PDB file of C-alpha atoms in Angstrom:
ATOM      1  CA  ALA Z 436     202.764 136.970 -35.691  1.00 74.00           C
ATOM      2  CA  GLN Z 437     201.444 133.518 -36.329  1.00 81.00           C
ATOM      3  CA  SER Z 438     202.939 131.319 -39.031  1.00 88.00           C
ATOM      4  CA  VAL Z 439     202.750 127.763 -40.312  1.00 93.00           C
ATOM      5  CA  THR Z 440     205.379 125.493 -41.811  1.00 95.00           C
ATOM      6  CA  GLN Z 441     204.390 122.358 -43.671  1.00 96.00           C
ATOM      7  CA  LEU Z 442     207.269 119.950 -44.138  1.00 93.00           C
ATOM      8  CA  GLY Z 443     207.270 118.404 -47.584  1.00 92.00           C
ATOM      9  CA  SER Z 444     205.536 119.948 -50.559  1.00 93.00           C
ATOM     10  CA  HIS Z 445     204.760 116.496 -51.940  1.00 96.00           C
ATOM     11  CA  VAL Z 446     204.168 113.211 -50.123  1.00 97.00           C
ATOM     12  CA  SER Z 447     203.578 109.929 -51.887  1.00 97.00           C
ATOM     13  CA  VAL Z 448     202.186 106.826 -50.152  1.00 97.00           C
ATOM     14  CA  SER Z 449     200.921 103.446 -51.246  1.00 97.00           C
ATOM     15  CA  GLU Z 450     197.248 102.638 -50.953  1.00 97.00           C
ATOM     16  CA  GLY Z 451     196.648 101.194 -47.469  1.00 97.00           C
ATOM     17  CA  ALA Z 452     199.762 102.784 -45.980  1.00 98.00           C
ATOM     18  CA  LEU Z 453     199.896 105.322 -43.174  1.00 98.00           C
ATOM     19  CA  VAL Z 454     199.487 108.951 -44.144  1.00 98.00           C
ATOM     20  CA  LEU Z 455     201.519 111.487 -42.152  1.00 98.00           C
ATOM     21  CA  LEU Z 456     201.507 115.153 -43.140  1.00 98.00           C
ATOM     22  CA  ARG Z 457     203.568 117.439 -40.964  1.00 98.00           C
ATOM     23  CA  CYS Z 458     202.676 120.899 -39.706  1.00 97.00           C
ATOM     24  CA  ASN Z 459     204.515 123.132 -37.248  1.00 96.00           C
ATOM     25  CA  TYR Z 460     203.154 126.452 -36.120  1.00 93.00           C
ATOM     26  CA  SER Z 461     204.267 129.624 -34.432  1.00 90.00           C
ATOM     27  CA  SER Z 462     201.878 131.665 -32.334  1.00 83.00           C
ATOM     28  CA  SER Z 463     202.197 134.117 -29.484  1.00 78.00           C
ATOM     29  CA  VAL Z 464     198.965 132.926 -27.874  1.00 80.00           C
ATOM     30  CA  PRO Z 465     197.229 129.542 -27.662  1.00 79.00           C
ATOM     31  CA  PRO Z 466     196.279 128.970 -31.273  1.00 85.00           C
ATOM     32  CA  TYR Z 467     193.365 127.647 -33.205  1.00 89.00           C
ATOM     33  CA  LEU Z 468     194.679 125.101 -35.728  1.00 92.00           C
ATOM     34  CA  PHE Z 469     193.051 123.717 -38.818  1.00 93.00           C
ATOM     35  CA  TRP Z 470     193.598 121.257 -41.613  1.00 96.00           C
ATOM     36  CA  TYR Z 471     191.905 121.859 -44.930  1.00 96.00           C
ATOM     37  CA  VAL Z 472     191.795 119.664 -48.018  1.00 97.00           C
ATOM     38  CA  GLN Z 473     191.560 120.837 -51.603  1.00 95.00           C
ATOM     39  CA  TYR Z 474     190.569 118.492 -54.399  1.00 93.00           C
ATOM     40  CA  PRO Z 475     191.488 119.477 -57.965  1.00 88.00           C
ATOM     41  CA  ASN Z 476     189.681 122.554 -59.248  1.00 85.00           C
ATOM     42  CA  GLN Z 477     187.722 122.957 -56.031  1.00 88.00           C
ATOM     43  CA  GLY Z 478     187.717 125.217 -53.014  1.00 90.00           C
ATOM     44  CA  LEU Z 479     189.049 124.300 -49.597  1.00 93.00           C
ATOM     45  CA  GLN Z 480     187.094 122.033 -47.296  1.00 93.00           C
ATOM     46  CA  LEU Z 481     187.642 121.781 -43.551  1.00 93.00           C
ATOM     47  CA  LEU Z 482     189.034 118.411 -42.431  1.00 95.00           C
ATOM     48  CA  LEU Z 483     189.351 119.123 -38.736  1.00 94.00           C
ATOM     49  CA  LYS Z 484     190.119 121.828 -36.218  1.00 91.00           C
ATOM     50  CA  TYR Z 485     191.720 122.227 -32.812  1.00 90.00           C
ATOM     51  CA  THR Z 486     190.228 124.846 -30.526  1.00 82.00           C
ATOM     52  CA  SER Z 487     191.801 124.018 -27.130  1.00 76.00           C
ATOM     53  CA  ALA Z 488     189.536 121.119 -26.172  1.00 75.00           C
ATOM     54  CA  ALA Z 489     190.915 117.593 -26.705  1.00 83.00           C
ATOM     55  CA  THR Z 490     194.460 117.462 -28.046  1.00 88.00           C
ATOM     56  CA  LEU Z 491     193.607 114.563 -30.371  1.00 94.00           C
ATOM     57  CA  VAL Z 492     191.153 115.802 -32.947  1.00 94.00           C
ATOM     58  CA  LYS Z 493     189.182 113.546 -35.265  1.00 95.00           C
ATOM     59  CA  GLY Z 494     188.012 114.815 -38.603  1.00 94.00           C
ATOM     60  CA  ILE Z 495     186.213 113.655 -41.682  1.00 93.00           C
ATOM     61  CA  ASN Z 496     187.271 110.787 -43.944  1.00 93.00           C
ATOM     62  CA  GLY Z 497     189.211 109.012 -41.160  1.00 96.00           C
ATOM     63  CA  PHE Z 498     191.791 111.758 -40.622  1.00 97.00           C
ATOM     64  CA  GLU Z 499     192.979 112.895 -37.230  1.00 97.00           C
ATOM     65  CA  ALA Z 500     195.566 115.283 -35.858  1.00 97.00           C
ATOM     66  CA  GLU Z 501     197.273 115.681 -32.511  1.00 94.00           C
ATOM     67  CA  PHE Z 502     198.114 119.028 -30.966  1.00 93.00           C
ATOM     68  CA  LYS Z 503     201.510 118.917 -29.232  1.00 93.00           C
ATOM     69  CA  LYS Z 504     202.274 122.192 -27.534  1.00 90.00           C
ATOM     70  CA  SER Z 505     205.805 121.204 -26.523  1.00 91.00           C
ATOM     71  CA  GLU Z 506     206.665 120.480 -30.166  1.00 93.00           C
ATOM     72  CA  THR Z 507     204.454 123.270 -31.631  1.00 93.00           C
ATOM     73  CA  SER Z 508     203.115 120.654 -34.011  1.00 95.00           C
ATOM     74  CA  PHE Z 509     199.768 119.609 -35.414  1.00 96.00           C
ATOM     75  CA  HIS Z 510     200.519 116.671 -37.698  1.00 97.00           C
ATOM     76  CA  LEU Z 511     197.757 115.077 -39.757  1.00 98.00           C
ATOM     77  CA  THR Z 512     197.478 111.289 -39.920  1.00 98.00           C
ATOM     78  CA  LYS Z 513     195.310 108.590 -41.413  1.00 98.00           C
ATOM     79  CA  PRO Z 514     195.989 104.890 -40.712  1.00 97.00           C
ATOM     80  CA  SER Z 515     195.243 103.631 -44.206  1.00 97.00           C
ATOM     81  CA  ALA Z 516     195.420 105.729 -47.369  1.00 97.00           C
ATOM     82  CA  HIS Z 517     192.742 105.486 -50.013  1.00 96.00           C
ATOM     83  CA  MET Z 518     192.998 106.576 -53.627  1.00 96.00           C
ATOM     84  CA  SER Z 519     190.351 109.199 -52.963  1.00 95.00           C
ATOM     85  CA  ASP Z 520     192.671 110.899 -50.435  1.00 97.00           C
ATOM     86  CA  ALA Z 521     194.851 112.233 -53.241  1.00 97.00           C
ATOM     87  CA  ALA Z 522     194.561 116.005 -52.896  1.00 97.00           C
ATOM     88  CA  GLU Z 523     196.376 119.021 -51.530  1.00 96.00           C
ATOM     89  CA  TYR Z 524     196.332 119.566 -47.789  1.00 97.00           C
ATOM     90  CA  PHE Z 525     196.765 122.856 -46.004  1.00 96.00           C
ATOM     91  CA  CYS Z 526     197.516 123.516 -42.361  1.00 96.00           C
ATOM     92  CA  ALA Z 527     196.349 126.865 -40.993  1.00 92.00           C
ATOM     93  CA  VAL Z 528     196.631 128.796 -37.737  1.00 90.00           C
ATOM     94  CA  SER Z 529     194.691 131.620 -36.171  1.00 85.00           C
ATOM     95  CA  GLU Z 530     195.102 133.470 -32.901  1.00 78.00           C
ATOM     96  CA  GLY Z 531     191.340 133.770 -32.585  1.00 70.00           C
ATOM     97  CA  GLY Z 532     188.961 136.693 -32.497  1.00 66.00           C
ATOM     98  CA  ASN Z 533     188.856 138.450 -35.829  1.00 66.00           C
ATOM     99  CA  THR Z 534     192.391 137.569 -36.894  1.00 73.00           C
ATOM    100  CA  PRO Z 535     192.393 135.816 -40.242  1.00 80.00           C
ATOM    101  CA  LEU Z 536     193.724 132.362 -40.911  1.00 85.00           C
ATOM    102  CA  VAL Z 537     197.345 132.042 -41.974  1.00 89.00           C
ATOM    103  CA  PHE Z 538     198.012 129.082 -44.235  1.00 92.00           C
ATOM    104  CA  GLY Z 539     201.002 126.902 -44.883  1.00 94.00           C
ATOM    105  CA  LYS Z 540     202.209 126.369 -48.428  1.00 94.00           C
ATOM    106  CA  GLY Z 541     200.413 123.068 -48.745  1.00 95.00           C
ATOM    107  CA  THR Z 542     201.370 119.412 -49.163  1.00 97.00           C
ATOM    108  CA  ARG Z 543     200.251 117.487 -52.193  1.00 96.00           C
ATOM    109  CA  LEU Z 544     199.401 113.893 -51.318  1.00 97.00           C
ATOM    110  CA  SER Z 545     199.658 111.238 -54.000  1.00 97.00           C
ATOM    111  CA  VAL Z 546     198.335 107.731 -53.393  1.00 97.00           C
ATOM    112  CA  ILE Z 547     199.853 104.916 -55.446  1.00 96.00           C
ATOM    113  CA  ALA Z 548     197.848 101.805 -56.215  1.00 93.00           C
TER     114      ALA Z 548
ATOM    115  CA  ASN C 406     172.592 126.300 -48.399  1.00 63.00           C
ATOM    116  CA  ALA C 407     174.743 127.986 -51.030  1.00 79.00           C
ATOM    117  CA  GLY C 408     177.489 128.925 -48.528  1.00 94.00           C
ATOM    118  CA  VAL C 409     180.047 131.193 -50.230  1.00 96.00           C
ATOM    119  CA  THR C 410     179.398 132.040 -53.867  1.00 96.00           C
ATOM    120  CA  GLN C 411     182.002 133.592 -56.136  1.00 97.00           C
ATOM    121  CA  THR C 412     181.518 135.018 -59.606  1.00 96.00           C
ATOM    122  CA  PRO C 413     182.853 134.626 -62.193  1.00 96.00           C
ATOM    123  CA  LYS C 414     184.485 131.182 -62.095  1.00 95.00           C
ATOM    124  CA  PHE C 415     186.882 131.945 -64.943  1.00 96.00           C
ATOM    125  CA  GLN C 416     188.127 135.189 -66.461  1.00 96.00           C
ATOM    126  CA  VAL C 417     190.765 136.248 -68.970  1.00 97.00           C
ATOM    127  CA  LEU C 418     191.888 139.874 -68.894  1.00 97.00           C
ATOM    128  CA  LYS C 419     194.291 141.881 -70.939  1.00 97.00           C
ATOM    129  CA  THR C 420     197.022 143.786 -69.130  1.00 98.00           C
ATOM    130  CA  GLY C 421     195.642 147.103 -67.922  1.00 97.00           C
ATOM    131  CA  GLN C 422     192.007 146.071 -67.880  1.00 97.00           C
ATOM    132  CA  SER C 423     189.965 146.291 -64.714  1.00 97.00           C
ATOM    133  CA  MET C 424     187.482 143.908 -63.195  1.00 96.00           C
ATOM    134  CA  THR C 425     185.644 143.128 -59.987  1.00 97.00           C
ATOM    135  CA  LEU C 426     185.381 139.704 -58.420  1.00 98.00           C
ATOM    136  CA  GLN C 427     182.157 139.210 -56.546  1.00 97.00           C
ATOM    137  CA  CYS C 428     181.634 137.197 -53.364  1.00 98.00           C
ATOM    138  CA  ALA C 429     178.492 136.623 -51.328  1.00 97.00           C
ATOM    139  CA  GLN C 430     177.801 134.448 -48.292  1.00 97.00           C
ATOM    140  CA  ASP C 431     174.476 133.407 -46.842  1.00 96.00           C
ATOM    141  CA  MET C 432     175.669 132.168 -43.440  1.00 94.00           C
ATOM    142  CA  ASN C 433     175.318 135.489 -41.597  1.00 93.00           C
ATOM    143  CA  HIS C 434     179.075 135.550 -41.020  1.00 92.00           C
ATOM    144  CA  ASN C 435     180.746 138.683 -39.737  1.00 90.00           C
ATOM    145  CA  SER C 436     184.185 138.240 -41.310  1.00 90.00           C
ATOM    146  CA  MET C 437     185.102 137.831 -44.957  1.00 92.00           C
ATOM    147  CA  TYR C 438     188.425 137.308 -46.700  1.00 93.00           C
ATOM    148  CA  TRP C 439     190.089 137.309 -50.087  1.00 96.00           C
ATOM    149  CA  TYR C 440     193.004 134.971 -50.713  1.00 96.00           C
ATOM    150  CA  ARG C 441     195.045 134.218 -53.779  1.00 97.00           C
ATOM    151  CA  GLN C 442     196.536 130.805 -54.457  1.00 95.00           C
ATOM    152  CA  ASP C 443     199.666 130.346 -56.506  1.00 94.00           C
ATOM    153  CA  PRO C 444     201.646 127.120 -57.067  1.00 88.00           C
ATOM    154  CA  GLY C 445     204.060 126.486 -54.213  1.00 86.00           C
ATOM    155  CA  MET C 446     202.909 129.579 -52.327  1.00 89.00           C
ATOM    156  CA  GLY C 447     199.845 128.271 -50.542  1.00 90.00           C
ATOM    157  CA  LEU C 448     197.092 130.775 -49.857  1.00 93.00           C
ATOM    158  CA  ARG C 449     198.058 134.363 -49.232  1.00 94.00           C
ATOM    159  CA  LEU C 450     195.683 136.871 -47.728  1.00 93.00           C
ATOM    160  CA  ILE C 451     194.962 139.907 -49.880  1.00 96.00           C
ATOM    161  CA  TYR C 452     192.385 141.791 -47.804  1.00 96.00           C
ATOM    162  CA  TYR C 453     189.932 140.963 -45.102  1.00 92.00           C
ATOM    163  CA  SER C 454     186.899 142.483 -43.476  1.00 92.00           C
ATOM    164  CA  ALA C 455     186.540 141.619 -39.810  1.00 87.00           C
ATOM    165  CA  SER C 456     183.037 143.038 -39.717  1.00 88.00           C
ATOM    166  CA  GLU C 457     180.673 145.036 -41.867  1.00 90.00           C
ATOM    167  CA  GLY C 458     182.101 148.490 -42.468  1.00 89.00           C
ATOM    168  CA  THR C 459     185.749 147.574 -41.898  1.00 92.00           C
ATOM    169  CA  THR C 460     188.488 146.355 -44.205  1.00 95.00           C
ATOM    170  CA  ASP C 461     192.149 145.649 -43.591  1.00 93.00           C
ATOM    171  CA  LYS C 462     195.164 144.786 -45.706  1.00 94.00           C
ATOM    172  CA  GLY C 463     196.555 141.311 -45.653  1.00 92.00           C
ATOM    173  CA  GLU C 464     199.905 139.996 -46.802  1.00 91.00           C
ATOM    174  CA  VAL C 465     199.672 140.932 -50.503  1.00 96.00           C
ATOM    175  CA  PRO C 466     197.301 143.929 -50.965  1.00 97.00           C
ATOM    176  CA  ASN C 467     199.160 145.841 -53.695  1.00 97.00           C
ATOM    177  CA  GLY C 468     197.174 146.184 -56.909  1.00 96.00           C
ATOM    178  CA  TYR C 469     193.836 145.371 -55.272  1.00 98.00           C
ATOM    179  CA  ASN C 470     190.969 147.189 -53.639  1.00 97.00           C
ATOM    180  CA  VAL C 471     188.001 145.788 -51.752  1.00 98.00           C
ATOM    181  CA  SER C 472     184.514 146.835 -50.784  1.00 97.00           C
ATOM    182  CA  ARG C 473     182.398 145.339 -48.028  1.00 96.00           C
ATOM    183  CA  LEU C 474     179.096 146.245 -49.612  1.00 90.00           C
ATOM    184  CA  ASN C 475     176.988 144.829 -46.779  1.00 95.00           C
ATOM    185  CA  LYS C 476     177.222 141.920 -44.376  1.00 95.00           C
ATOM    186  CA  ARG C 477     176.740 139.402 -47.203  1.00 97.00           C
ATOM    187  CA  GLU C 478     178.957 140.767 -49.933  1.00 97.00           C
ATOM    188  CA  PHE C 479     182.674 141.442 -50.246  1.00 97.00           C
ATOM    189  CA  SER C 480     184.116 142.366 -53.627  1.00 98.00           C
ATOM    190  CA  LEU C 481     187.698 142.473 -54.876  1.00 98.00           C
ATOM    191  CA  ARG C 482     188.686 144.926 -57.593  1.00 98.00           C
ATOM    192  CA  LEU C 483     191.689 144.914 -59.869  1.00 97.00           C
ATOM    193  CA  GLU C 484     192.035 148.452 -61.218  1.00 94.00           C
ATOM    194  CA  SER C 485     194.759 147.752 -63.770  1.00 96.00           C
ATOM    195  CA  ALA C 486     195.435 144.055 -64.157  1.00 96.00           C
ATOM    196  CA  ALA C 487     199.005 142.805 -64.487  1.00 97.00           C
ATOM    197  CA  PRO C 488     200.288 139.343 -65.505  1.00 97.00           C
ATOM    198  CA  SER C 489     201.551 138.899 -61.915  1.00 97.00           C
ATOM    199  CA  GLN C 490     197.923 138.857 -60.820  1.00 98.00           C
ATOM    200  CA  THR C 491     197.274 135.657 -62.745  1.00 98.00           C
ATOM    201  CA  SER C 492     196.110 133.375 -59.957  1.00 97.00           C
ATOM    202  CA  VAL C 493     193.208 131.544 -58.417  1.00 96.00           C
ATOM    203  CA  TYR C 494     191.261 133.788 -56.072  1.00 98.00           C
ATOM    204  CA  PHE C 495     189.283 132.457 -53.139  1.00 96.00           C
ATOM    205  CA  CYS C 496     186.748 134.239 -51.030  1.00 97.00           C
ATOM    206  CA  ALA C 497     186.059 132.930 -47.537  1.00 94.00           C
ATOM    207  CA  SER C 498     183.923 133.840 -44.565  1.00 93.00           C
ATOM    208  CA  SER C 499     183.806 133.035 -40.867  1.00 89.00           C
ATOM    209  CA  VAL C 500     181.714 133.830 -37.841  1.00 84.00           C
ATOM    210  CA  GLY C 501     184.662 135.928 -36.748  1.00 73.00           C
ATOM    211  CA  TRP C 502     184.586 135.677 -32.988  1.00 55.00           C
ATOM    212  CA  LYS C 503     186.084 132.685 -31.105  1.00 55.00           C
ATOM    213  CA  ASN C 504     185.074 130.246 -33.796  1.00 54.00           C
ATOM    214  CA  THR C 505     187.363 131.156 -36.665  1.00 69.00           C
ATOM    215  CA  GLU C 506     186.639 128.262 -39.001  1.00 82.00           C
ATOM    216  CA  ALA C 507     186.554 129.678 -42.525  1.00 87.00           C
ATOM    217  CA  PHE C 508     184.253 128.533 -45.295  1.00 92.00           C
ATOM    218  CA  PHE C 509     185.519 128.885 -48.837  1.00 94.00           C
ATOM    219  CA  GLY C 510     184.015 129.570 -52.219  1.00 95.00           C
ATOM    220  CA  GLN C 511     184.897 127.514 -55.280  1.00 94.00           C
ATOM    221  CA  GLY C 512     187.408 130.045 -56.560  1.00 95.00           C
ATOM    222  CA  THR C 513     187.889 132.329 -59.555  1.00 96.00           C
ATOM    223  CA  ARG C 514     190.616 131.380 -62.007  1.00 96.00           C
ATOM    224  CA  LEU C 515     191.991 134.625 -63.439  1.00 97.00           C
ATOM    225  CA  THR C 516     194.459 134.854 -66.296  1.00 97.00           C
ATOM    226  CA  VAL C 517     196.007 138.177 -67.262  1.00 97.00           C
ATOM    227  CA  VAL C 518     197.634 138.201 -70.688  1.00 97.00           C
TER     228      VAL C 518
END
């Protein structure tokens, strides 16, 4: 069965610093991988997704993630953090078809001025 | 487009009371899902409906029932609410075949006292 592990429940960075949120997955078949963002008191919004095309995926708000099969990882990065990036971020995996998404426990990102 | 609409947004129940959370999507999606979100637990799947007329249990189905009323609507029922069901509930939908990106509603914040 597929699963997701997000390393670090809380990450704090300075404004302008690199953002790195870690995600490792387990899947018995080539997976679909997703990053979602949740702002306070809101639903989840898709940041980006990997669906077996390019291994480097660009998303909204300057975020990107790289699929590394050998490391079973799909880490999320952004070169320069902005205050508005403060939110909770969820990595998710699906084995495709009608199988539902399985989410990690989330990483809360704080950005310090 | 409205996307995924959940009602109500907030609800307080007494232990033992019943209620139904409503969800509707206007994207002609085949698959619909109910998740609950608890601090430090991420999103956990309660039930899902891969297509109209089918429903399946997710990770945490106990204490809940669902109805896929038609392609648009997927409701979640709590027959006898318990304090452990205090949570934020999210409905989501996806096309359901190959493209498994899920779109989320804004959530229902439920408190059981």
